[in-house]
């Protein structure tokens, strides 16, 4: 099990941030433009902790060399059921340098977009702090 997964399951934002490389690139399921950098990625992940309810990983897949992981999850945003996957790539130091999230169905992606849009001012403040 990855240290990131353990941190998420413990709902520990500091431990989650500790798994990120300074040059991590976060790719959102609802925004085309990637978010580069540890500060904004950690702030986004804190926002996700506030938005997702009943979050749980249901499966973990690993690549042959252990640098790629896919963490399949289920969650809820209000009445919307969310299924998704966190795709993680680890650098030579064992830190996440690429983080891509996919979600389904479309209604869940729309609910996530709305919920995260409501969080974005706070996310930006946290990234700058």
PDB file of C-alpha atoms in Angstrom:
ATOM      1  CA  UNK A   1       0.000   0.000   0.000  1.00  0.00           C
ATOM      2  CA  UNK A   2       1.374   3.431  -0.886  1.00  0.00           C
ATOM      3  CA  UNK A   3       2.140   6.014   1.798  1.00  0.00           C
ATOM      4  CA  UNK A   4      -0.231   8.342  -0.055  1.00  0.00           C
ATOM      5  CA  UNK A   5      -3.086   5.868   0.309  1.00  0.00           C
ATOM      6  CA  UNK A   6      -2.378   5.497   4.024  1.00  0.00           C
ATOM      7  CA  UNK A   7      -2.391   9.296   4.424  1.00  0.00           C
ATOM      8  CA  UNK A   8      -5.694   9.661   2.552  1.00  0.00           C
ATOM      9  CA  UNK A   9      -7.348   6.883   4.520  1.00  0.00           C
ATOM     10  CA  UNK A  10      -6.179   8.589   7.734  1.00  0.00           C
ATOM     11  CA  UNK A  11      -7.572  11.890   6.352  1.00  0.00           C
ATOM     12  CA  UNK A  12      -4.211  13.488   7.188  1.00  0.00           C
ATOM     13  CA  UNK A  13      -3.532  16.425   4.837  1.00  0.00           C
ATOM     14  CA  UNK A  14       0.002  16.987   6.165  1.00  0.00           C
ATOM     15  CA  UNK A  15       0.935  13.354   5.536  1.00  0.00           C
ATOM     16  CA  UNK A  16      -0.646  13.592   2.073  1.00  0.00           C
ATOM     17  CA  UNK A  17       1.446  16.679   1.270  1.00  0.00           C
ATOM     18  CA  UNK A  18       4.593  14.917   2.508  1.00  0.00           C
ATOM     19  CA  UNK A  19       4.212  12.352  -0.306  1.00  0.00           C
ATOM     20  CA  UNK A  20       4.328  15.047  -3.026  1.00  0.00           C
ATOM     21  CA  UNK A  21       7.431  16.122  -4.923  1.00  0.00           C
ATOM     22  CA  UNK A  22       8.025  19.884  -5.176  1.00  0.00           C
ATOM     23  CA  UNK A  23       7.567  19.631  -8.956  1.00  0.00           C
ATOM     24  CA  UNK A  24       4.396  17.497  -8.859  1.00  0.00           C
ATOM     25  CA  UNK A  25       1.877  18.105 -11.638  1.00  0.00           C
ATOM     26  CA  UNK A  26      -1.787  17.614 -10.748  1.00  0.00           C
ATOM     27  CA  UNK A  27      -4.304  16.895 -13.503  1.00  0.00           C
ATOM     28  CA  UNK A  28      -7.894  17.443 -12.481  1.00  0.00           C
ATOM     29  CA  UNK A  29     -10.839  15.456 -13.798  1.00  0.00           C
ATOM     30  CA  UNK A  30     -12.745  18.693 -14.397  1.00  0.00           C
ATOM     31  CA  UNK A  31     -10.092  21.183 -15.610  1.00  0.00           C
ATOM     32  CA  UNK A  32      -8.015  20.865 -18.769  1.00  0.00           C
ATOM     33  CA  UNK A  33      -5.069  22.929 -17.504  1.00  0.00           C
ATOM     34  CA  UNK A  34      -2.722  21.017 -15.175  1.00  0.00           C
ATOM     35  CA  UNK A  35      -1.737  22.490 -11.808  1.00  0.00           C
ATOM     36  CA  UNK A  36       2.046  22.418 -11.304  1.00  0.00           C
ATOM     37  CA  UNK A  37       3.639  22.479  -7.867  1.00  0.00           C
ATOM     38  CA  UNK A  38       3.355  21.006  -4.419  1.00  0.00           C
ATOM     39  CA  UNK A  39       1.603  23.973  -2.772  1.00  0.00           C
ATOM     40  CA  UNK A  40      -1.394  24.061  -5.136  1.00  0.00           C
ATOM     41  CA  UNK A  41      -1.636  20.253  -5.308  1.00  0.00           C
ATOM     42  CA  UNK A  42      -1.660  19.943  -1.512  1.00  0.00           C
ATOM     43  CA  UNK A  43      -4.294  22.702  -1.286  1.00  0.00           C
ATOM     44  CA  UNK A  44      -6.466  20.949  -3.890  1.00  0.00           C
ATOM     45  CA  UNK A  45      -6.197  17.693  -1.959  1.00  0.00           C
ATOM     46  CA  UNK A  46      -7.291  19.474   1.245  1.00  0.00           C
ATOM     47  CA  UNK A  47     -10.281  20.798  -0.696  1.00  0.00           C
ATOM     48  CA  UNK A  48     -11.114  17.297  -1.883  1.00  0.00           C
ATOM     49  CA  UNK A  49     -11.075  16.084   1.733  1.00  0.00           C
ATOM     50  CA  UNK A  50     -13.718  18.717   2.495  1.00  0.00           C
ATOM     51  CA  UNK A  51     -15.861  17.787  -0.533  1.00  0.00           C
ATOM     52  CA  UNK A  52     -15.864  13.992  -0.670  1.00  0.00           C
ATOM     53  CA  UNK A  53     -18.027  12.060   1.770  1.00  0.00           C
ATOM     54  CA  UNK A  54     -17.772   8.327   2.492  1.00  0.00           C
ATOM     55  CA  UNK A  55     -14.496   8.186   0.555  1.00  0.00           C
ATOM     56  CA  UNK A  56     -12.806   4.808   0.330  1.00  0.00           C
ATOM     57  CA  UNK A  57     -10.260   3.117  -1.871  1.00  0.00           C
ATOM     58  CA  UNK A  58     -11.552  -0.181  -3.222  1.00  0.00           C
ATOM     59  CA  UNK A  59      -8.559  -1.356  -5.232  1.00  0.00           C
ATOM     60  CA  UNK A  60      -4.894  -0.629  -5.816  1.00  0.00           C
ATOM     61  CA  UNK A  61      -2.979  -1.535  -8.950  1.00  0.00           C
ATOM     62  CA  UNK A  62       0.796  -1.239  -9.354  1.00  0.00           C
ATOM     63  CA  UNK A  63       3.108  -1.164 -12.341  1.00  0.00           C
ATOM     64  CA  UNK A  64       5.985  -3.614 -12.693  1.00  0.00           C
ATOM     65  CA  UNK A  65       8.641  -1.246 -11.349  1.00  0.00           C
ATOM     66  CA  UNK A  66       6.513   0.116  -8.499  1.00  0.00           C
ATOM     67  CA  UNK A  67       6.648   3.694  -9.785  1.00  0.00           C
ATOM     68  CA  UNK A  68       3.087   3.734 -11.128  1.00  0.00           C
ATOM     69  CA  UNK A  69      -0.012   3.136  -9.045  1.00  0.00           C
ATOM     70  CA  UNK A  70      -3.731   3.353  -9.747  1.00  0.00           C
ATOM     71  CA  UNK A  71      -5.970   3.763  -6.697  1.00  0.00           C
ATOM     72  CA  UNK A  72      -9.628   3.084  -7.498  1.00  0.00           C
ATOM     73  CA  UNK A  73     -12.060   4.860  -5.198  1.00  0.00           C
ATOM     74  CA  UNK A  74     -15.715   5.382  -4.385  1.00  0.00           C
ATOM     75  CA  UNK A  75     -17.168   8.439  -2.683  1.00  0.00           C
ATOM     76  CA  UNK A  76     -20.189  10.672  -2.498  1.00  0.00           C
ATOM     77  CA  UNK A  77     -20.781  14.376  -3.049  1.00  0.00           C
ATOM     78  CA  UNK A  78     -24.218  15.063  -1.624  1.00  0.00           C
ATOM     79  CA  UNK A  79     -26.504  12.633  -3.442  1.00  0.00           C
ATOM     80  CA  UNK A  80     -24.053  12.018  -6.291  1.00  0.00           C
ATOM     81  CA  UNK A  81     -22.167   8.706  -6.170  1.00  0.00           C
ATOM     82  CA  UNK A  82     -18.625   9.014  -7.487  1.00  0.00           C
ATOM     83  CA  UNK A  83     -16.369   6.330  -8.896  1.00  0.00           C
ATOM     84  CA  UNK A  84     -12.847   7.324  -9.743  1.00  0.00           C
ATOM     85  CA  UNK A  85      -9.188   6.576  -9.943  1.00  0.00           C
ATOM     86  CA  UNK A  86      -6.046   8.352  -8.759  1.00  0.00           C
ATOM     87  CA  UNK A  87      -3.154   7.662 -11.133  1.00  0.00           C
ATOM     88  CA  UNK A  88       0.146   8.276  -9.356  1.00  0.00           C
ATOM     89  CA  UNK A  89       3.691   8.290 -10.684  1.00  0.00           C
ATOM     90  CA  UNK A  90       6.595   8.278  -8.232  1.00  0.00           C
ATOM     91  CA  UNK A  91       9.981   9.890  -8.871  1.00  0.00           C
ATOM     92  CA  UNK A  92      13.406   8.449  -7.984  1.00  0.00           C
ATOM     93  CA  UNK A  93      12.977   9.679  -4.383  1.00  0.00           C
ATOM     94  CA  UNK A  94       9.644   7.878  -3.958  1.00  0.00           C
ATOM     95  CA  UNK A  95       7.592  11.097  -4.108  1.00  0.00           C
ATOM     96  CA  UNK A  96       4.584  11.681  -6.337  1.00  0.00           C
ATOM     97  CA  UNK A  97       5.587  13.770  -9.350  1.00  0.00           C
ATOM     98  CA  UNK A  98       2.497  13.117 -11.503  1.00  0.00           C
ATOM     99  CA  UNK A  99      -1.028  12.920 -10.123  1.00  0.00           C
ATOM    100  CA  UNK A 100      -4.003  12.450 -12.439  1.00  0.00           C
ATOM    101  CA  UNK A 101      -7.600  11.951 -11.301  1.00  0.00           C
ATOM    102  CA  UNK A 102     -10.454  10.541 -13.362  1.00  0.00           C
ATOM    103  CA  UNK A 103     -14.081  10.296 -12.203  1.00  0.00           C
ATOM    104  CA  UNK A 104     -17.335   8.937 -13.511  1.00  0.00           C
ATOM    105  CA  UNK A 105     -20.232   9.182 -14.253  1.00  0.00           C
ATOM    106  CA  UNK A 106     -20.751  12.579 -15.857  1.00  0.00           C
ATOM    107  CA  UNK A 107     -23.169  13.604 -13.091  1.00  0.00           C
ATOM    108  CA  UNK A 108     -20.420  12.922 -10.531  1.00  0.00           C
ATOM    109  CA  UNK A 109     -17.875  14.944 -12.526  1.00  0.00           C
ATOM    110  CA  UNK A 110     -20.357  17.822 -12.665  1.00  0.00           C
ATOM    111  CA  UNK A 111     -21.016  17.601  -8.915  1.00  0.00           C
ATOM    112  CA  UNK A 112     -17.267  17.537  -8.277  1.00  0.00           C
ATOM    113  CA  UNK A 113     -16.693  20.554 -10.536  1.00  0.00           C
ATOM    114  CA  UNK A 114     -19.361  22.556  -8.683  1.00  0.00           C
ATOM    115  CA  UNK A 115     -18.154  21.530  -5.231  1.00  0.00           C
ATOM    116  CA  UNK A 116     -14.507  22.276  -6.018  1.00  0.00           C
ATOM    117  CA  UNK A 117     -15.394  25.604  -7.651  1.00  0.00           C
ATOM    118  CA  UNK A 118     -16.998  26.591  -4.346  1.00  0.00           C
ATOM    119  CA  UNK A 119     -13.716  25.651  -2.602  1.00  0.00           C
ATOM    120  CA  UNK A 120     -11.357  27.348  -5.028  1.00  0.00           C
ATOM    121  CA  UNK A 121     -10.902  30.701  -3.280  1.00  0.00           C
ATOM    122  CA  UNK A 122      -9.922  28.861  -0.110  1.00  0.00           C
ATOM    123  CA  UNK A 123      -7.671  26.523  -2.115  1.00  0.00           C
ATOM    124  CA  UNK A 124      -5.855  29.487  -3.645  1.00  0.00           C
ATOM    125  CA  UNK A 125      -5.378  31.114  -0.211  1.00  0.00           C
ATOM    126  CA  UNK A 126      -4.017  27.858   1.215  1.00  0.00           C
ATOM    127  CA  UNK A 127      -1.619  27.441  -1.733  1.00  0.00           C
ATOM    128  CA  UNK A 128      -0.178  30.903  -1.113  1.00  0.00           C
ATOM    129  CA  UNK A 129       0.142  30.448   2.664  1.00  0.00           C
TER     130      UNK A 129
END
